[in-house]
Short mmCIF file of C-alpha atoms in Angstrom, two decimals:
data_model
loop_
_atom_site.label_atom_id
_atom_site.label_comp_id
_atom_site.label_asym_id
_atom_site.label_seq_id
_atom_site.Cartn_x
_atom_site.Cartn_y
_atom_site.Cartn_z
CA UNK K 93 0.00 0.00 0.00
CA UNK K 94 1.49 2.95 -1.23
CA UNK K 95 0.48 6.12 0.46
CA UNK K 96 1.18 9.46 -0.97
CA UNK K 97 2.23 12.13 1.99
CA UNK K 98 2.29 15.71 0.01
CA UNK K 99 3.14 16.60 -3.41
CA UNK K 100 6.69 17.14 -3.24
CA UNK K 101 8.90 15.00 -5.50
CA UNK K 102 10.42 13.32 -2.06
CA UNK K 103 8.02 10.75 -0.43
CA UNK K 104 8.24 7.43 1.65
CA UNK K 105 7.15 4.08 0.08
CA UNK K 106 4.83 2.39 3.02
CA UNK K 107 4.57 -1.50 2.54
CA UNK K 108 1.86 -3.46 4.22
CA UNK K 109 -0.28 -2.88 7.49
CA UNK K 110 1.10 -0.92 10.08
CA UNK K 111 2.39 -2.85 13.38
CA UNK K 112 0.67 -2.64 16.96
CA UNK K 113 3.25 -0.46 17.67
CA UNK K 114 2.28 2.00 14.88
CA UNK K 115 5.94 0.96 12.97
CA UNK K 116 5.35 0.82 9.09
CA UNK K 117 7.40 -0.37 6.45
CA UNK K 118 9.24 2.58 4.57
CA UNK K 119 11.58 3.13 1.94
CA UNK K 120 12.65 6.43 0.76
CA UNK K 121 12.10 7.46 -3.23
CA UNK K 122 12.18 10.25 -5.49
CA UNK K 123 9.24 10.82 -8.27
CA UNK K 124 10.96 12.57 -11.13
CA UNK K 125 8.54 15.45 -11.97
CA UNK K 126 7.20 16.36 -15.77
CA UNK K 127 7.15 19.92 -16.33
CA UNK K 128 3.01 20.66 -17.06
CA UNK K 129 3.91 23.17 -19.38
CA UNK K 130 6.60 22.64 -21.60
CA UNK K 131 9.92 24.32 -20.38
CA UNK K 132 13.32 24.87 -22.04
CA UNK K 133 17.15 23.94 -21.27
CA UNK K 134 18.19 27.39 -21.36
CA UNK K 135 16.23 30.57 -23.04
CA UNK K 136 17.63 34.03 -22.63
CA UNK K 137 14.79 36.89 -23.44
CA UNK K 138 16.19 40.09 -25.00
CA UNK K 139 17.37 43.02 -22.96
CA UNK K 140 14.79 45.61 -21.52
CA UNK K 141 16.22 48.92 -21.24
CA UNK K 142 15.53 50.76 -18.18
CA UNK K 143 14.86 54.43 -19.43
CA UNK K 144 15.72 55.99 -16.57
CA UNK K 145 19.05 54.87 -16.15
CA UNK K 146 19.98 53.29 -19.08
CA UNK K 147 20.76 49.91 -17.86
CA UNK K 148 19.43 46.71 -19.60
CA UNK K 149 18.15 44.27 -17.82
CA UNK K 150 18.49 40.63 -18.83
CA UNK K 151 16.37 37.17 -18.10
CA UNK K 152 17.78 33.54 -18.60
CA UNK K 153 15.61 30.50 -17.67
CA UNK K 154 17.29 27.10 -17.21
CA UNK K 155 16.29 23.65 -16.57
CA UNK K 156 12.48 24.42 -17.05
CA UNK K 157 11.68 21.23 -19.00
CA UNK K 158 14.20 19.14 -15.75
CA UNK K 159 15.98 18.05 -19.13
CA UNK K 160 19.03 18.24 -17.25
CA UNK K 161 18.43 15.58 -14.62
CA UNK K 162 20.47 13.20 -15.74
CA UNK K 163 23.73 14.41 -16.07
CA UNK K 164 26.90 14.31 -14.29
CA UNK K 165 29.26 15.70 -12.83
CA UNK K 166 29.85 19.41 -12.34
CA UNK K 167 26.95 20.88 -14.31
CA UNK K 168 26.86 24.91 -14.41
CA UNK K 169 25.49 27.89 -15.74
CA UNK K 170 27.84 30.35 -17.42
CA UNK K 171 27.22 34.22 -18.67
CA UNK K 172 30.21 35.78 -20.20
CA UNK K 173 29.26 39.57 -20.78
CA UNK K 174 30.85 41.20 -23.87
CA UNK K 175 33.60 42.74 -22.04
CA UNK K 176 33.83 46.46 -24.21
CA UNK K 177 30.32 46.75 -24.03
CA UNK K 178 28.53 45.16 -20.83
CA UNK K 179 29.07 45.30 -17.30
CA UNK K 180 27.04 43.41 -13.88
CA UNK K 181 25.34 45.68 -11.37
CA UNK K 182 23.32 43.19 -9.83
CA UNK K 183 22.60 39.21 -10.19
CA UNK K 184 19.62 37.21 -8.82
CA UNK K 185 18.63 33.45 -9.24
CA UNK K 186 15.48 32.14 -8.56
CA UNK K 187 15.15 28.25 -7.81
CA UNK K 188 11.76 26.47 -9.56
CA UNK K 189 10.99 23.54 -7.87
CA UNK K 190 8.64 21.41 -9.49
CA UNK K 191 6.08 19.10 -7.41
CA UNK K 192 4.40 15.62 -8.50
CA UNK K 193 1.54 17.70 -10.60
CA UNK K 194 4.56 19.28 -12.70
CA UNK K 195 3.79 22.51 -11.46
CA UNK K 196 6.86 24.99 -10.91
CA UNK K 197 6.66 27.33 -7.96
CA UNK K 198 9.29 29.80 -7.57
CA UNK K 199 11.46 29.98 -3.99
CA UNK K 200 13.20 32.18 -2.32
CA UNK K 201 15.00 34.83 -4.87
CA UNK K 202 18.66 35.34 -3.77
CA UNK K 203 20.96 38.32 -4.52
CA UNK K 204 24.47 37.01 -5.58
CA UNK K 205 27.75 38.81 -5.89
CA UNK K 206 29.01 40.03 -8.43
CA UNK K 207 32.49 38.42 -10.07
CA UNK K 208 35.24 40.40 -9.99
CA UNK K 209 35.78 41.23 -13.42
CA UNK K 210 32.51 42.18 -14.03
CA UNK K 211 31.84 40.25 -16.95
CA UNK K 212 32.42 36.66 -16.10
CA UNK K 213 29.74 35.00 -14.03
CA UNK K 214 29.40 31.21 -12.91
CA UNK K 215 26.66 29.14 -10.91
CA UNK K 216 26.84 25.55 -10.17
CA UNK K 217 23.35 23.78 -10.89
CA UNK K 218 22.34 21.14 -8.40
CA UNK K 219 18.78 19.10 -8.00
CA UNK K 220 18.28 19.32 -11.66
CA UNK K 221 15.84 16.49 -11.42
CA UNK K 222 13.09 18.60 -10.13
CA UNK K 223 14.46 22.34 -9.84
CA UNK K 224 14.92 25.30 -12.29
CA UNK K 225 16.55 28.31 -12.47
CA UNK K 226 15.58 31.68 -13.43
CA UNK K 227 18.42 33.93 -13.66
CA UNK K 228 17.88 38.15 -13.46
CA UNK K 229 20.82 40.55 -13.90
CA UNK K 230 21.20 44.25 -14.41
CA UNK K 231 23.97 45.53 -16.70
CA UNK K 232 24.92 49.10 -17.60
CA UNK K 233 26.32 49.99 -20.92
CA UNK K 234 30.15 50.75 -21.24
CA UNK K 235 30.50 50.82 -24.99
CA UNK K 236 32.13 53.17 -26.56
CA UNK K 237 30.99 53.18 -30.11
CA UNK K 238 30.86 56.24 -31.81
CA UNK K 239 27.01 55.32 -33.39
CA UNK K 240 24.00 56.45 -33.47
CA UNK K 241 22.76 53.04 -32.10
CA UNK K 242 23.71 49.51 -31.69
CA UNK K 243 22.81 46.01 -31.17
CA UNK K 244 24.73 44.25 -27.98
CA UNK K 245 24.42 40.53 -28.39
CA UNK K 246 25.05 38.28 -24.80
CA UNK K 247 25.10 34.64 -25.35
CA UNK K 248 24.50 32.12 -21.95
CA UNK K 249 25.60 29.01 -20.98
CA UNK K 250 25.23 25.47 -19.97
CA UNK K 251 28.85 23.76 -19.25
CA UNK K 252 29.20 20.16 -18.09
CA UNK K 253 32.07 19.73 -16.64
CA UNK K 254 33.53 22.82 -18.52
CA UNK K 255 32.67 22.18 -21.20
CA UNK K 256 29.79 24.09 -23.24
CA UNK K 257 26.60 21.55 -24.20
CA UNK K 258 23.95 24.25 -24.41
CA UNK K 259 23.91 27.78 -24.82
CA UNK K 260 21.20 30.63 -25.48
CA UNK K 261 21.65 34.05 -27.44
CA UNK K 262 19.96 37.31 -27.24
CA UNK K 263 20.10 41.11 -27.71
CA UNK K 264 18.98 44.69 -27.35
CA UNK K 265 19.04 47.77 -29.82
CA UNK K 266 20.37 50.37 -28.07
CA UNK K 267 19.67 53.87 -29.27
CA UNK K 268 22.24 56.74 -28.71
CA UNK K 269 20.89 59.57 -30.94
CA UNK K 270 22.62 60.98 -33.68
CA UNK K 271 25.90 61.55 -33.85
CA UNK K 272 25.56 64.29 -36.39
CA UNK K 273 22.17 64.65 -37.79
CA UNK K 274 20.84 67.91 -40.19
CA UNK K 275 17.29 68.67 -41.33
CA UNK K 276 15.67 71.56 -43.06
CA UNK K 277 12.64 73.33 -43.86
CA UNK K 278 12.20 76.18 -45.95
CA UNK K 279 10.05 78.97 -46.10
CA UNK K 280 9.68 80.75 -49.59
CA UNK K 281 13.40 81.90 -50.22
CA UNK K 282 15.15 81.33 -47.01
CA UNK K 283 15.78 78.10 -45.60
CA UNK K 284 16.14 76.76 -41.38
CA UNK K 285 18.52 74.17 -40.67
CA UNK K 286 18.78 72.32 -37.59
CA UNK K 287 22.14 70.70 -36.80
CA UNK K 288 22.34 67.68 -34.22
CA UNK K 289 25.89 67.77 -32.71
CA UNK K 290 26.55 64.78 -30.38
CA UNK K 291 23.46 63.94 -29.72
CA UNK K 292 24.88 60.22 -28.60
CA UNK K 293 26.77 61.75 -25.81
CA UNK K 294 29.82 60.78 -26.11
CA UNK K 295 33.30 62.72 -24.98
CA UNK K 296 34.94 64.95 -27.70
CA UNK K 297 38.91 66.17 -28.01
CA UNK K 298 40.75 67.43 -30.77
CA UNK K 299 39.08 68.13 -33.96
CA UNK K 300 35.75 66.53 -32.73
CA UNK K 301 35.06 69.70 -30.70
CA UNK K 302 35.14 71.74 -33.69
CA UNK K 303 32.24 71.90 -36.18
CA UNK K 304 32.41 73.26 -39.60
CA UNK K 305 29.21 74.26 -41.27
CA UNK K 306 29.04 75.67 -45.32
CA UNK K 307 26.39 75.90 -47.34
CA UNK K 308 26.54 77.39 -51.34
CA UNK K 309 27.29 80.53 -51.50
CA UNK K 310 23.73 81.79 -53.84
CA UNK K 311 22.59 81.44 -49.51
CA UNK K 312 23.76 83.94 -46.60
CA UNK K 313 23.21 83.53 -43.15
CA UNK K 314 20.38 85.65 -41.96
CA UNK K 315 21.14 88.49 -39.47
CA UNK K 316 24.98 87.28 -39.60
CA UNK K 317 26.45 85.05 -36.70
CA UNK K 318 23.71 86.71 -33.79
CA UNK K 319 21.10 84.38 -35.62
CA UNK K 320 22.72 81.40 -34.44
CA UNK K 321 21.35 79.67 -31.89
CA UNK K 322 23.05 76.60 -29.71
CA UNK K 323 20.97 75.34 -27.60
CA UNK K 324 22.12 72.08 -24.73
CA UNK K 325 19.27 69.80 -24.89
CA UNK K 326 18.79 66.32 -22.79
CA UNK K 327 18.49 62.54 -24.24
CA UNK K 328 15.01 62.99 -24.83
CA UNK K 329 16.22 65.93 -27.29
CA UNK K 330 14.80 68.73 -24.80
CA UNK K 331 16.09 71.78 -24.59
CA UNK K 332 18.26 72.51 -20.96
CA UNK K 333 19.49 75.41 -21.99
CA UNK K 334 21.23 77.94 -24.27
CA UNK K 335 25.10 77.19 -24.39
CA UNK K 336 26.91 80.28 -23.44
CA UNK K 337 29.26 81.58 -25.99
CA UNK K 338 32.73 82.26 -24.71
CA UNK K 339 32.40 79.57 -22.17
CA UNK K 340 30.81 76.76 -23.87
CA UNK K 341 31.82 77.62 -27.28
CA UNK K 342 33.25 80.24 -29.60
CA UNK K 343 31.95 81.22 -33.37
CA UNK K 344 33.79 82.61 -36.31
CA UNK K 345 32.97 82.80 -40.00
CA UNK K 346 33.88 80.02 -42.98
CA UNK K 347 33.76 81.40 -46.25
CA UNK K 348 35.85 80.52 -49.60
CA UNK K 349 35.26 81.30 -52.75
CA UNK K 350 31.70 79.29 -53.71
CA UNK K 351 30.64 78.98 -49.51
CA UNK K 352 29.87 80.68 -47.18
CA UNK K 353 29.56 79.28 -43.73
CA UNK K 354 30.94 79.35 -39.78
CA UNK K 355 33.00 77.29 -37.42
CA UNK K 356 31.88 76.71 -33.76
CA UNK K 357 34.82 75.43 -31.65
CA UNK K 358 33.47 73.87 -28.36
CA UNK K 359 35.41 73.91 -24.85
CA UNK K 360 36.64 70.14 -23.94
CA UNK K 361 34.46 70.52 -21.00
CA UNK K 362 31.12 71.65 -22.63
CA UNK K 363 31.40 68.11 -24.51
CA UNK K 364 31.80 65.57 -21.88
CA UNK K 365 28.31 63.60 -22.58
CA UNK K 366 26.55 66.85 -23.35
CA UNK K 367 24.35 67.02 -26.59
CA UNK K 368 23.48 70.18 -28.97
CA UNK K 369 21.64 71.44 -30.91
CA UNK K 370 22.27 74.34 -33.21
CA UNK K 371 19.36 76.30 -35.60
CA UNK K 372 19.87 79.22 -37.88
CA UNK K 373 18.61 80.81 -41.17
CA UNK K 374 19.80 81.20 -44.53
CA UNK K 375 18.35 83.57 -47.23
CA UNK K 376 18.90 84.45 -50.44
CA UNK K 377 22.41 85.96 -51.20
CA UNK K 378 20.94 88.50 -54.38
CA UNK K 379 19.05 91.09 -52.24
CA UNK K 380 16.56 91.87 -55.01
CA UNK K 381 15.74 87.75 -54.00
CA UNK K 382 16.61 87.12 -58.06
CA UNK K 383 17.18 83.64 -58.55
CA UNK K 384 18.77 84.09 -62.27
CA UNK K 385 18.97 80.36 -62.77
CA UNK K 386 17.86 77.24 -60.97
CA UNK K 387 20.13 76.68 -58.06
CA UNK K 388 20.28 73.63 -55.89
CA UNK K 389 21.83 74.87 -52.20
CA UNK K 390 24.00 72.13 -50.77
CA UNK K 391 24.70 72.52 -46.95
CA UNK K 392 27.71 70.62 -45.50
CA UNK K 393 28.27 70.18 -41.70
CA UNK K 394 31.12 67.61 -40.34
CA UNK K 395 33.52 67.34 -37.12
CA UNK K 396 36.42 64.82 -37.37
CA UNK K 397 35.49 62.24 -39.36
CA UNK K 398 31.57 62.37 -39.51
CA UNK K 399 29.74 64.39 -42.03
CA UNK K 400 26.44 64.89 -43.42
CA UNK K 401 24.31 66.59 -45.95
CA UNK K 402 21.28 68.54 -47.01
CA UNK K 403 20.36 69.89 -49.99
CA UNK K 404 17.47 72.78 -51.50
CA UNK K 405 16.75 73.61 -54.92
CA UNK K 406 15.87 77.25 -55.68
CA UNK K 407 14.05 77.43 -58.83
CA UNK K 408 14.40 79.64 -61.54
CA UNK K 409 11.86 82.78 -60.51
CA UNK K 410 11.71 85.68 -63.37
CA UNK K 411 9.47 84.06 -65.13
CA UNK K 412 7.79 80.63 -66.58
CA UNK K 413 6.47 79.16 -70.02
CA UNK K 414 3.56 77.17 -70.03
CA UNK K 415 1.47 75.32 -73.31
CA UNK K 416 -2.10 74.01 -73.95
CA UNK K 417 -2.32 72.08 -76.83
CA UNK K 418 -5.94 72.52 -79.67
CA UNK K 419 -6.42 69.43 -81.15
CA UNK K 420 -9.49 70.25 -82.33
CA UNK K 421 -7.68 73.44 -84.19
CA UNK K 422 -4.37 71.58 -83.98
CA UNK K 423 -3.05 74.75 -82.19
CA UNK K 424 -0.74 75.31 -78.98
CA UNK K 425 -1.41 78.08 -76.81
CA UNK K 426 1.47 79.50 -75.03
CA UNK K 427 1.28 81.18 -72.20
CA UNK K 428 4.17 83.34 -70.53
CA UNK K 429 4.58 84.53 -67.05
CA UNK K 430 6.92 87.62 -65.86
CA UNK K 431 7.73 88.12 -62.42
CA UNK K 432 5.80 86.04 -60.74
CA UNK K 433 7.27 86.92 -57.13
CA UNK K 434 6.95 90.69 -58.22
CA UNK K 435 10.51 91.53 -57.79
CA UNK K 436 11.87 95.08 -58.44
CA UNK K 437 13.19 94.35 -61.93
CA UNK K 438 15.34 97.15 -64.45
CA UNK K 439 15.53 97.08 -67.65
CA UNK K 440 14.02 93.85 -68.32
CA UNK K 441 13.91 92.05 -71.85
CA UNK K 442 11.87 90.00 -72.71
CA UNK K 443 12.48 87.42 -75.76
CA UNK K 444 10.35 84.68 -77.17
#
């Protein structure tokens, strides 16, 4: 007569009757539980990215299908963090321990130290034949790519007896910002640009603290240098404040011969994680606002080796041809229009 005492994996066998003296027949066993609900050796989910910090957190479950029961030896679980782009702050593991239904309830969650290195990190696996693990660690990101985003891959492990028999891979995106970014929108004949300067946050020296913008010369700046605004803005791309010229940054013009243009030079210090953003306005170079030809307006911005692009076209504006064609009276009707932006034109001639 087998009688069941709880529904943990460890019971007593109990053979026959009991005695007069209440003695019974036992002999310890161990039911080998069956997961209800599927499980996996090892499955790492993809980094979460905690947006207030920036830290990633990561989520590795082992053993939740007790496939791992029978082996021997030293069995354990292995996380090597890339070490140029990943770092531990914290490491828990969670045991599941699975009764006779195949149900897995979660214990106590335990805080473990983190390795010295802070990128190697072992735990040795015991009762596989009726616990899991779930494994929760918080990294923070010390890469130092010079991108507007990345992908960070971290790959777990299962070694037996050193040596690797299962692993599990995973990743997050991580988005920076732009490194250099420029946009514009125009407005008739003058033009806004919007420059994003280190908008990843990274730490500038050299010839990364100075940024060169041009732009054809058929554009001038608007109200010279004083229309320049450089703003400090946060990760979300909000403005903090303006950045103080002559402490933050100094301003010069950069013109040759078919640009015209400036140069900021930031301070080292200004640029030690802090984003920008700089706006101004370009017009029209003619001050009549002729445009004698059409003109596409290509503006240039770089700092050390990253540069970008934007371009405009100004079309032609003294005037425009248009045609209907008659079929019926297999005629075409021109039509011919002067000035259409009623500029102050001289001595205008007009041939056909």
């Amino acid at each position: 007569v087998y009688k069941r005492q709880d529904n943990t994996p460890g019971q007593d066998l109990i053979f026959g009757e009991p005695k007069k003296n209440g003695e019974e027949i036992k002999i310890p066993v161990t039911f080998v539980p069956k997961p209800a609900s599927g499980g996996t050796k090892i499955q790492k989910q993809p980094g979460v990215i905690d947006p207030a910090n920036g830290q990633i957190k990561w989520t590795v479950n082992v053993n939740t299908d007790l496939s791992l029961k029978d082996l021997q030896g030293t069995i354990k679980f292995v996380d090597q963090l890339p070490t140029d782009k990943l770092n531990y702050v914290s490491i828990k593991v969670t045991p599941i321990v699975y009764n006779l239904k195949g149900v897995g309830v979660e214990g106590t969650t335990k805080e473990l130290p983190i390795p010295t290195d802070k990128t190697n990190f072992e735990y040795e696996l015991k009762n596989l034949d009726s616990t899991g693990y779930k494994f929760e660690y918080v990294t923070e990101n010390v890469s130092t790519a010079d991108v507007s985003s990345e992908t960070i891959s971290n790959t777990a492990q299962i070694q037996q007896n050193n040596e690797e028999i299962a692993n599990s891979t995973n990743n997050v995106t991580v988005n920076y910002g732009p490194v250099l970014e420029k946009t514009v929108e125009e407005n008739g004949k003058e033009a806004t640009w919007t420059i994003k300067y280190n908008h990843n946050q990274k730490t500038r020296t050299g010839k990364e603290l100075e940024l060169l913008d041009q732009f054809t010369n058929t554009h001038v700046l608007k109200d010279g240098l004083s229309n320049i605004k450089v703003k400090k803005v946060d990760s979300s791309d909000q403005d903090i404040s303006d950045a103080v010229q002559g402490t933050d940054y100094t301003i010069q013009e950069s013109n040759t011969a078919d640009k015209n243009g400036f140069l900021i030079k930031f301070e080292a210090d200004a640029v030690k994680g802090q984003a920008y953003t700089i706006v101004y306005t370009t017009k029209l170079a003619d001050p009549d606002g002729i445009i004698p030809e059409t003109k596409t307006v290509t503006n240039d911005v770089s700092f050390g080796t990253k540069s970008t692009s934007k371009s405009i076209t100004n079309n032609y504006n003294l005037g425009s041809k248009s045609s209907e064609v008659d079929y019926a009276n297999k005629k075409i009707n021109w039509k011919i229009t002067v000035n259409p932006d009623n500029l102050a034109l001289k001595n205008v001639v007009l041939t056909d």
